[in-house]
Short mmCIF file of C-alpha atoms in Angstrom, two decimals:
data_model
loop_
_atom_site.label_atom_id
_atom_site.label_comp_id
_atom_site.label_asym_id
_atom_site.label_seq_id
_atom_site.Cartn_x
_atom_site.Cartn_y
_atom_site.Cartn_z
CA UNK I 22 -18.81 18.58 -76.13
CA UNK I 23 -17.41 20.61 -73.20
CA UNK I 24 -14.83 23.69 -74.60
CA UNK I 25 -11.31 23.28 -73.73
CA UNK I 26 -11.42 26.20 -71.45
CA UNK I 27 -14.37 24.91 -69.92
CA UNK I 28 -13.03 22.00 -68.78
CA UNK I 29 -10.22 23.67 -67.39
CA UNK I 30 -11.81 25.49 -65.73
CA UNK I 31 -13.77 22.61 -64.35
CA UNK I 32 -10.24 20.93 -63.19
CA UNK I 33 -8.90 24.48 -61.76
CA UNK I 34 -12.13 24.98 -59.36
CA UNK I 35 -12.06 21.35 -58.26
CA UNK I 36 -8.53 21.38 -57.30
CA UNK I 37 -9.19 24.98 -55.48
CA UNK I 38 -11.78 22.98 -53.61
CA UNK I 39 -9.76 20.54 -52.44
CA UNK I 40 -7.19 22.90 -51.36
CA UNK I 41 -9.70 24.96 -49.62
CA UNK I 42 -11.13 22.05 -47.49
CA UNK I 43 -7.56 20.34 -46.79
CA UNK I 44 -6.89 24.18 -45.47
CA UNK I 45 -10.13 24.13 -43.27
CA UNK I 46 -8.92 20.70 -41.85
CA UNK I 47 -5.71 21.96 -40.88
CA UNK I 48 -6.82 25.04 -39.44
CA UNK I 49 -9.27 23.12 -37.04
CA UNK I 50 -8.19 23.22 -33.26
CA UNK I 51 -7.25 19.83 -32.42
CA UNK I 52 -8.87 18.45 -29.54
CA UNK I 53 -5.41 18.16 -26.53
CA UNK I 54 -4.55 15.36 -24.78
CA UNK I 55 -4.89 14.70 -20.86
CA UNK I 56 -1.57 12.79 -20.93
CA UNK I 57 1.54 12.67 -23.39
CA UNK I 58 1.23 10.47 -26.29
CA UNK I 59 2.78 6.77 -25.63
CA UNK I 60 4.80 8.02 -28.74
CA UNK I 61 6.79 10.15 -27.11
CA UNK I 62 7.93 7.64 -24.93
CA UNK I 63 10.77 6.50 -25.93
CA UNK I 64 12.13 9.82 -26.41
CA UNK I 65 12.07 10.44 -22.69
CA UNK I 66 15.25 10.48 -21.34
CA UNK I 67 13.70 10.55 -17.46
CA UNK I 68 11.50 7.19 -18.66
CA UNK I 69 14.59 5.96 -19.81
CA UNK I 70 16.52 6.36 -16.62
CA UNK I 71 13.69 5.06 -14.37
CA UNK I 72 13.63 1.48 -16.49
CA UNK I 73 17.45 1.16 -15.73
CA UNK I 74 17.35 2.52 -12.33
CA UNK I 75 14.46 -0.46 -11.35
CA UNK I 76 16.72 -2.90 -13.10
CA UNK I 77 13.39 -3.35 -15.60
CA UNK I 78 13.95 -6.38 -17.99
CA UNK I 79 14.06 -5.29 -21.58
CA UNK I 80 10.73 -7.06 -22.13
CA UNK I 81 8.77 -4.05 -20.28
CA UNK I 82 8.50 -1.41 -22.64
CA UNK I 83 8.75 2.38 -22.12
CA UNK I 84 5.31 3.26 -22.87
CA UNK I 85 4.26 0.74 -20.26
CA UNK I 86 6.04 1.90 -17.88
CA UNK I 87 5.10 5.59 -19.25
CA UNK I 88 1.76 3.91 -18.20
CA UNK I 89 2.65 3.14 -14.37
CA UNK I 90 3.24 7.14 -14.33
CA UNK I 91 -0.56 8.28 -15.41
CA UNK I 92 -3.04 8.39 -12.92
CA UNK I 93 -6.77 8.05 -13.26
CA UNK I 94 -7.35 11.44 -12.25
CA UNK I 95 -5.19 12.74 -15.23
CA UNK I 96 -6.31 10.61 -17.67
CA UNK I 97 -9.93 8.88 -17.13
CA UNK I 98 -9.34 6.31 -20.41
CA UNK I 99 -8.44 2.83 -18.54
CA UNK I 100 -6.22 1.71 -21.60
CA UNK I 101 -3.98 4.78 -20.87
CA UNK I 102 -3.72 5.36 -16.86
CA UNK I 103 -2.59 2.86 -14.22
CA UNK I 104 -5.84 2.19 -12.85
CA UNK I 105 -5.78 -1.54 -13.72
CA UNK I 106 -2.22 -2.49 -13.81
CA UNK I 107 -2.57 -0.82 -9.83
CA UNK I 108 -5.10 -3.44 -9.25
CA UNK I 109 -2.57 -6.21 -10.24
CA UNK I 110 -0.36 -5.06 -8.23
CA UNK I 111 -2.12 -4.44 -5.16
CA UNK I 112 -3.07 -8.09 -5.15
CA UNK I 113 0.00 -9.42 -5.82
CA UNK I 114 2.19 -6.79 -2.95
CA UNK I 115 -0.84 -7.88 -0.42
CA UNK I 116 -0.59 -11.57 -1.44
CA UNK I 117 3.41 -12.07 -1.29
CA UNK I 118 4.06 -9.47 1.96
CA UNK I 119 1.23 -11.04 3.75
CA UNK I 120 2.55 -14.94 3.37
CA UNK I 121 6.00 -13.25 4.00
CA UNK I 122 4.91 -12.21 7.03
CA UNK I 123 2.50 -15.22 8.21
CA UNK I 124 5.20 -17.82 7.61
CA UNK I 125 8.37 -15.69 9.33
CA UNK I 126 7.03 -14.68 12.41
CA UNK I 127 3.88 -17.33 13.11
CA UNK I 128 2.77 -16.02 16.75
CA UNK I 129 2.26 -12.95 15.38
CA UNK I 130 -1.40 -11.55 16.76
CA UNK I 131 -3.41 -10.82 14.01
CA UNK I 132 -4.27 -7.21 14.99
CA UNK I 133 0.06 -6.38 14.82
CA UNK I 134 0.09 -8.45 11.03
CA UNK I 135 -2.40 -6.02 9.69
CA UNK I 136 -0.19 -3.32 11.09
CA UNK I 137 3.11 -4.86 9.64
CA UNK I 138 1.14 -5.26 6.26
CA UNK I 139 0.44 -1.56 6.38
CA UNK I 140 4.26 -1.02 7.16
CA UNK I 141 5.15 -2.85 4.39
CA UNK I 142 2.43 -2.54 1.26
CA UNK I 143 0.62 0.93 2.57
CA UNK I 144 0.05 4.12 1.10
CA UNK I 145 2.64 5.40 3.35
CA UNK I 146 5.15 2.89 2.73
CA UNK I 147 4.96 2.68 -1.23
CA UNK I 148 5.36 6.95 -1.07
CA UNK I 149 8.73 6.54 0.38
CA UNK I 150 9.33 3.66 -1.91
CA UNK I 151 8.10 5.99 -4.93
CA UNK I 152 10.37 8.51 -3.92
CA UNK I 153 13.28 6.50 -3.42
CA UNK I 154 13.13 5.71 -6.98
CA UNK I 155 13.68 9.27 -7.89
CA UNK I 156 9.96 9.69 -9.05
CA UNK I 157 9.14 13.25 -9.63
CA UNK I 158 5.33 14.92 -9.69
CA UNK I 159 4.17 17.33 -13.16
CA UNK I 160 2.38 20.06 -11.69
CA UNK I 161 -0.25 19.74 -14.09
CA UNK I 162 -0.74 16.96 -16.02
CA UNK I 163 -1.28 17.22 -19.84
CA UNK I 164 0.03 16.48 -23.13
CA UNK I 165 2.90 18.13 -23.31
CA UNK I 166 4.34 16.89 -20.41
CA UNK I 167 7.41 14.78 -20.20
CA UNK I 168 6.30 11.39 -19.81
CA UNK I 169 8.56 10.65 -17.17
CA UNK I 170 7.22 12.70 -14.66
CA UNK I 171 4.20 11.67 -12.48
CA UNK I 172 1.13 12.87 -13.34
CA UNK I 173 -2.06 13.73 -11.28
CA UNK I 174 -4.43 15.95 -10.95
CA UNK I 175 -4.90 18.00 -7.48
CA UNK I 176 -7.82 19.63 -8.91
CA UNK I 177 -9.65 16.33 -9.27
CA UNK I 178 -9.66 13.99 -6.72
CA UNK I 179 -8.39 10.40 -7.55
CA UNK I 180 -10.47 7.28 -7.06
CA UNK I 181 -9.60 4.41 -5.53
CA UNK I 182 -8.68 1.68 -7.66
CA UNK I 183 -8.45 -0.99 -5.24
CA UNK I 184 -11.05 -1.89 -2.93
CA UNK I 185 -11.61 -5.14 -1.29
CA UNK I 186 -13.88 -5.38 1.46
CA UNK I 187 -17.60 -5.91 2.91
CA UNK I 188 -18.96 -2.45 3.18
CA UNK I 189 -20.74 -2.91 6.84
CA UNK I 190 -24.51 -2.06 7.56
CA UNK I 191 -22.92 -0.52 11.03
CA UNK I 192 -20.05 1.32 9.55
CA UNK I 193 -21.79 4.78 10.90
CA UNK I 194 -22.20 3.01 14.64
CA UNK I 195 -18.83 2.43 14.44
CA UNK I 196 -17.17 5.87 14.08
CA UNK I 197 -19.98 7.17 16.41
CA UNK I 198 -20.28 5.01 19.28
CA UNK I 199 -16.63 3.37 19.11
CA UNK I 200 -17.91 0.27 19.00
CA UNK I 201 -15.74 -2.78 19.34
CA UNK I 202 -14.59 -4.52 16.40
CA UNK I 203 -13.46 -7.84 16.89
CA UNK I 204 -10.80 -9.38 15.11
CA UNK I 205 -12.58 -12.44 13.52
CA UNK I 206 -15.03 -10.04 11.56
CA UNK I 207 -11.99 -7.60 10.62
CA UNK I 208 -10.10 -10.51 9.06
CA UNK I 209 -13.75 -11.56 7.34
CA UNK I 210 -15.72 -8.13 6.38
CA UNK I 211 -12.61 -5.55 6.14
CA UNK I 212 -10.23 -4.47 3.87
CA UNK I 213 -6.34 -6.45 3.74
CA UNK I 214 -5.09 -3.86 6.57
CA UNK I 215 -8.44 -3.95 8.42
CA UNK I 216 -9.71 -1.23 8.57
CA UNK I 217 -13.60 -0.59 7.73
CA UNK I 218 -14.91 -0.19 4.36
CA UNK I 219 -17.76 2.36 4.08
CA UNK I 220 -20.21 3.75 1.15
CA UNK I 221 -21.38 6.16 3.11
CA UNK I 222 -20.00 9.92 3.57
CA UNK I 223 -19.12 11.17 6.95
CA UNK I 224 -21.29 13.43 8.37
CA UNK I 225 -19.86 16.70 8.63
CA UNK I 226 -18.52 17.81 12.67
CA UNK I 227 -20.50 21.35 12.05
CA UNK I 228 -23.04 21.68 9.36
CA UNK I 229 -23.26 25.38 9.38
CA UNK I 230 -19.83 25.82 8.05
CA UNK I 231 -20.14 26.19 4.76
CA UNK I 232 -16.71 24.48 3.53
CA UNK I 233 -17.87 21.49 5.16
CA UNK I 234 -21.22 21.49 3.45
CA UNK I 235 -19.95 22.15 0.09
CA UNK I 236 -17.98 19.23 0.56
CA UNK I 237 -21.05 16.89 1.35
CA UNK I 238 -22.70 18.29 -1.24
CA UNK I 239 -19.87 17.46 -3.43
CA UNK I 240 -19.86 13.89 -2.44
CA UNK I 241 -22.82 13.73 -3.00
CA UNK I 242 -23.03 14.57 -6.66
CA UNK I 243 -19.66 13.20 -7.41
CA UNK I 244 -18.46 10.64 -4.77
CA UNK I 245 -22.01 8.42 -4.34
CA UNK I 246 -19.91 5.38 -3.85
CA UNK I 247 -17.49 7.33 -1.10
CA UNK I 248 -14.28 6.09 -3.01
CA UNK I 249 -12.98 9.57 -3.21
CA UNK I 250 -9.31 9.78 -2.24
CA UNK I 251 -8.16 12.70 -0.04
CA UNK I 252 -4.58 12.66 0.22
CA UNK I 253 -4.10 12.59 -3.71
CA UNK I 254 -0.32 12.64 -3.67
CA UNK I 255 0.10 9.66 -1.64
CA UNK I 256 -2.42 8.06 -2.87
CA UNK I 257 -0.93 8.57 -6.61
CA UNK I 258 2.57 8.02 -5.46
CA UNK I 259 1.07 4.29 -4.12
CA UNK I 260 -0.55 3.50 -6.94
CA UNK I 261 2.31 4.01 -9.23
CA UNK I 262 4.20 1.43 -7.97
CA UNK I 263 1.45 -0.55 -7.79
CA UNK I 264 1.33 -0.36 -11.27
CA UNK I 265 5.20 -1.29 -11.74
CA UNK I 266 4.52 -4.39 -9.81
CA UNK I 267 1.68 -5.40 -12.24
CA UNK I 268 3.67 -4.69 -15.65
CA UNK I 269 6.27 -6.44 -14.24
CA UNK I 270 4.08 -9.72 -13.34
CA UNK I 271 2.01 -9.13 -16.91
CA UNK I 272 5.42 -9.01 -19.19
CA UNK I 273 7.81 -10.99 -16.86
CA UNK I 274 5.61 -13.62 -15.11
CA UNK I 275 4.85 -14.14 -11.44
CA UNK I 276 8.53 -15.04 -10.30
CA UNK I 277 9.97 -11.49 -11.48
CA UNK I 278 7.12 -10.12 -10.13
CA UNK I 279 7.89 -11.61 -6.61
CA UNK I 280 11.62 -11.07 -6.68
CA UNK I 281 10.95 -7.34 -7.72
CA UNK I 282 8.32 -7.22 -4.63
CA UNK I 283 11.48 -8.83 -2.19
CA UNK I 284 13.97 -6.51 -3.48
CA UNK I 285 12.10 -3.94 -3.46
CA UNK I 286 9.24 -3.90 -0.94
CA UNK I 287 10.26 -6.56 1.34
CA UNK I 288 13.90 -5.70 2.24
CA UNK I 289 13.17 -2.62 3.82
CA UNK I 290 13.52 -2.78 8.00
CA UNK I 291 10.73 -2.41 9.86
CA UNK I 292 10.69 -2.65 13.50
CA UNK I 293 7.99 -5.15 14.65
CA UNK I 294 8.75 -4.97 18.43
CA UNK I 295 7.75 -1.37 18.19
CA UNK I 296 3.65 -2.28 16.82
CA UNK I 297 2.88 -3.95 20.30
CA UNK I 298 0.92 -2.10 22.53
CA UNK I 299 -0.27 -4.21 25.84
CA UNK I 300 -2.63 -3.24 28.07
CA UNK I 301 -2.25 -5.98 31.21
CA UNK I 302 1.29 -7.65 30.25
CA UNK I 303 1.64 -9.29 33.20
CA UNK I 304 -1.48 -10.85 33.36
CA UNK I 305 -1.55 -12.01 29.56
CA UNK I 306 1.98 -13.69 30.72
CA UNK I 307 0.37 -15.43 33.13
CA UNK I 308 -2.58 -16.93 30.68
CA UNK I 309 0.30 -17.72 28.51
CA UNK I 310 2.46 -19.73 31.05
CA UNK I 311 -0.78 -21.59 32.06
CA UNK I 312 -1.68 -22.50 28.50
CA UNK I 313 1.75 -23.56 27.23
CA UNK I 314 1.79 -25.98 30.94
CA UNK I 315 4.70 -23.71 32.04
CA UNK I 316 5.54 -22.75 35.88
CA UNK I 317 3.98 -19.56 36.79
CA UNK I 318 5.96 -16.67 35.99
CA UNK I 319 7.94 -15.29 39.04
CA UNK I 320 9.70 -11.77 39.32
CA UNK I 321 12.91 -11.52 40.58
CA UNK I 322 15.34 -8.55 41.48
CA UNK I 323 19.10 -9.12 39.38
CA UNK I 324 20.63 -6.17 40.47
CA UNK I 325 19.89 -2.17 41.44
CA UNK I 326 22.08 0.77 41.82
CA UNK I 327 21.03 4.13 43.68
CA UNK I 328 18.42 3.09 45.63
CA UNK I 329 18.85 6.08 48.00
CA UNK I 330 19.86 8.71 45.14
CA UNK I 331 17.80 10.30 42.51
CA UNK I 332 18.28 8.09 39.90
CA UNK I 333 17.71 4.58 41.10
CA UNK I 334 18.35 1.95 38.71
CA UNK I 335 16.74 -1.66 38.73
CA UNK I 336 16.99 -4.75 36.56
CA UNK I 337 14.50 -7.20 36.86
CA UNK I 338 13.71 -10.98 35.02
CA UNK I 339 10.80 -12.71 34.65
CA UNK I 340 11.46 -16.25 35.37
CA UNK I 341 9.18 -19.63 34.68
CA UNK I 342 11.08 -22.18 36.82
CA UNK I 343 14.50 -22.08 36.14
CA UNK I 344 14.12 -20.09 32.34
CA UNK I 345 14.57 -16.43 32.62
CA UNK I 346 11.66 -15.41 29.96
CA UNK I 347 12.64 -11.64 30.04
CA UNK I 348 14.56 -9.13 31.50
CA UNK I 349 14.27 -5.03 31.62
CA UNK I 350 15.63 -2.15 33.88
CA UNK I 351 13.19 0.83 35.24
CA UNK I 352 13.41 3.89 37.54
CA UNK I 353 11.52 1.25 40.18
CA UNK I 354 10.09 -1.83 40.65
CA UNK I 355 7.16 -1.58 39.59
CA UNK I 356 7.93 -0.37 35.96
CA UNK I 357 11.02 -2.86 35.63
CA UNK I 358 8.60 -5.36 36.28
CA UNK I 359 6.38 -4.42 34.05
CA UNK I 360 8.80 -3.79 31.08
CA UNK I 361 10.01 -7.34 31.87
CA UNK I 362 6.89 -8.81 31.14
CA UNK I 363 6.60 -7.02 28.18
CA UNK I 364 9.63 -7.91 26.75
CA UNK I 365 9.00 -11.71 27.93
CA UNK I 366 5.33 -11.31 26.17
CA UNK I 367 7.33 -9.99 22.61
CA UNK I 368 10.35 -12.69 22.90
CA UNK I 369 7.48 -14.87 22.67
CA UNK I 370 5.54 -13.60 19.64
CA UNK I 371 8.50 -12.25 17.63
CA UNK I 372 9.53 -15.43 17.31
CA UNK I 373 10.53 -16.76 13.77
CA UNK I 374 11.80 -20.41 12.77
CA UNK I 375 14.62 -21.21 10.31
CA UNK I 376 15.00 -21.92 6.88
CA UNK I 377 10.77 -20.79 6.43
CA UNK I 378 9.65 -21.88 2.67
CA UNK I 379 6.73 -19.99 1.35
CA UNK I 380 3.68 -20.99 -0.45
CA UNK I 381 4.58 -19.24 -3.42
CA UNK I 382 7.84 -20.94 -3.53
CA UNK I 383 5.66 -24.05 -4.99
CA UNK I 384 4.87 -22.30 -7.92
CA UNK I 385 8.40 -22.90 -9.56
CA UNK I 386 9.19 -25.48 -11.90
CA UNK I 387 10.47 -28.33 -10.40
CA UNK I 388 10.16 -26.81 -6.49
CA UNK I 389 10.98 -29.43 -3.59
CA UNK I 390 7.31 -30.18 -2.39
CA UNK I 391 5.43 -28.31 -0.07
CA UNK I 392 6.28 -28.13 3.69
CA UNK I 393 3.76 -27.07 5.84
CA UNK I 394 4.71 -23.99 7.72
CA UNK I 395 4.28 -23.48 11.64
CA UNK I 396 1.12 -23.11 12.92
CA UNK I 397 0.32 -21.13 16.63
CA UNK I 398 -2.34 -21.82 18.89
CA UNK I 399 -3.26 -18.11 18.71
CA UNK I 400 -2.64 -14.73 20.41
CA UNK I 401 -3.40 -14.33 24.41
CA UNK I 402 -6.89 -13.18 24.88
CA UNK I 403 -6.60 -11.07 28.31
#
């Protein structure tokens, strides 16, 4: 048998060793976080006034939309940045703004509905939105930052999350030669605002500068895939309320989701009339009046001031038959003419029929059935 003081002495050093490595454990540097902890989320006051500034149904919770405010190039783990709610989202903005779109103004080429899409959904577009919202940028992302800020790194380039697209064999012809793209294989091989997708890096304008060649070679180690992000801000901006619209369609369903994308994305005014750029107007009127069976389009001279003075002043319509088609004033003839035909050629593809249903309005319990939307022959090929 063991002494009493033997054994406890026995007891004493075990319990010493057991304070010793507790002591060790706590002592250990713990290993920091790239973004705050979705515990602290509901603490935020900032998160807090964000979900009731959105008008956010209850059923969203803060560390979501903590979530929506972490980008990939903060925080690399998918289940804690907005890399795949963004996807979601991107989907559903391009889906509902380009049937929105489509089904309002139907004449619409399909070169100025990319355009519009860009106006509406774009990287551009959803940076004002973001800052509308009152959505303010960490300088540094990390753990102890307040989850309500938005957090990216400008140190490390962001990805993109999103990329639909055929990546072309002659992407590098393209950007070289300017070669001409034509709209059937934009709408077929390009991304939803058409413009090229490419896995190749750009050559560099002068390869003996060295800041250009560090930056191939960085692609080249990095970016193999060329999805490398530039403009980080906007690009982190975009995808943050990209990533709204998909925890809103995830927790809320698809409806919320499209009446949060018409409030919020939809309503704002952009100016259509001002994406038209024509080259010949008056002869694309002319192929228009022929195909539509309609008299010939004739110019006539409505009324002028100061022909003799400085400032001369003409107004001139555009008529087929008896219907005036447009009407414009210039500093001469020539150019009142001219903006007459282009304001003819615009009355013509701006326009937009009545009470429009959308596809997506189908999806509703008990919807009135489906009617087909107007369909255009197509844009004027000059």
């Amino acid at each position: 048998m063991l002494a009493p003081e033997q054994i406890f002495n026995e007891e004493e050093s075990h319990e010493s060793s057991e304070e010793s490595a507790s002591f060790q454990q706590a002592n250990l540097p713990r290993k920091t976080l790239p973004s705050p902890h979705p515990d602290r989320a509901p603490r935020s006051a900032k998160l807090a006034a964000l979900h009731a500034r959105l008008s956010l149904s209850k059923k969203i919770p803060l560390q979501i939309l903590a979530r929506t405010l972490v980008d990939p190039s903060a925080d690399a783990h998918p289940q804690f940045n907005n890399a795949n709610l963004a996807f979601v989202g991107a989907s559903l903005l391009q889906y509902h703004t380009s049937e929105w779109i489509v089904t309002r103004y139907p004449r619409l080429p399909m070169g100025i509905v990319f355009s519009a899409m860009n106006g509406y959904a774009g990287g551009p577009a959803l940076l004002r939105i973001a800052r509308a919202w009152g959505v303010e940028a960490a300088a540094a992302p990390g753990e102890k930052v307040d989850p309500g800020y938005l957090q990216y790194s400008r140190e490390k380039p962001t990805v993109l999350v999103h990329k639909w697209g055929y990546a072309r064999a002659e992407v590098k012809e393209l950007e070289k030669y300017k070669w001409r793209r034509g709209m059937s294989s934009r709408v077929i091989f390009d991304d939803p605002f058409g413009n090229t997708v490419s896995k190749e890096p750009k050559e560099p304008k002068d390869p003996k500068d060295p800041k250009e060649a560090a930056e191939l070679e960085f692609r080249q180690t990095r970016d193999p895939d060329n999805s490398e992000i530039r403009d980080g801000d906007q690009n982190a901006h975009a995808n943050f309320v990209r990533a709204v619209v998909g925890a809103v369609y995830l927790y809320c369903g698809s409806e919320a989701a499209k009446t949060f994308i018409k409030a919020f994305v939809l309503s704002r005014t952009l100016d259509i009339s001002n994406l038209f750029s024509f080259r010949l107007p008056q002869r694309e009127l002319t192929r228009l009046c022929d195909r539509e069976n309609f008299d010939p389009p004739v110019a006539r001279l409505l009324s002028e001031t100061g022909r003799l003075s400085r400032t001369p002043v003409y107004v001139v319509g555009i008529y087929s038959g008896y219907d005036m088609l447009g009407e414009a004033a210039g500093s001469d003839l020539e150019s009142a003419k001219i903006a007459a035909s282009i304001n003819a050629l615009k009355s013509w593809y701006l326009y937009s029929p009545p009470n429009v249903s959308l596809p997506s309005d189908t999806f509703e319990e008990g919807a009135a059935p489906w009617e087909p939307a107007y369909i255009d022959m197509g844009e004027i090929i000059s």
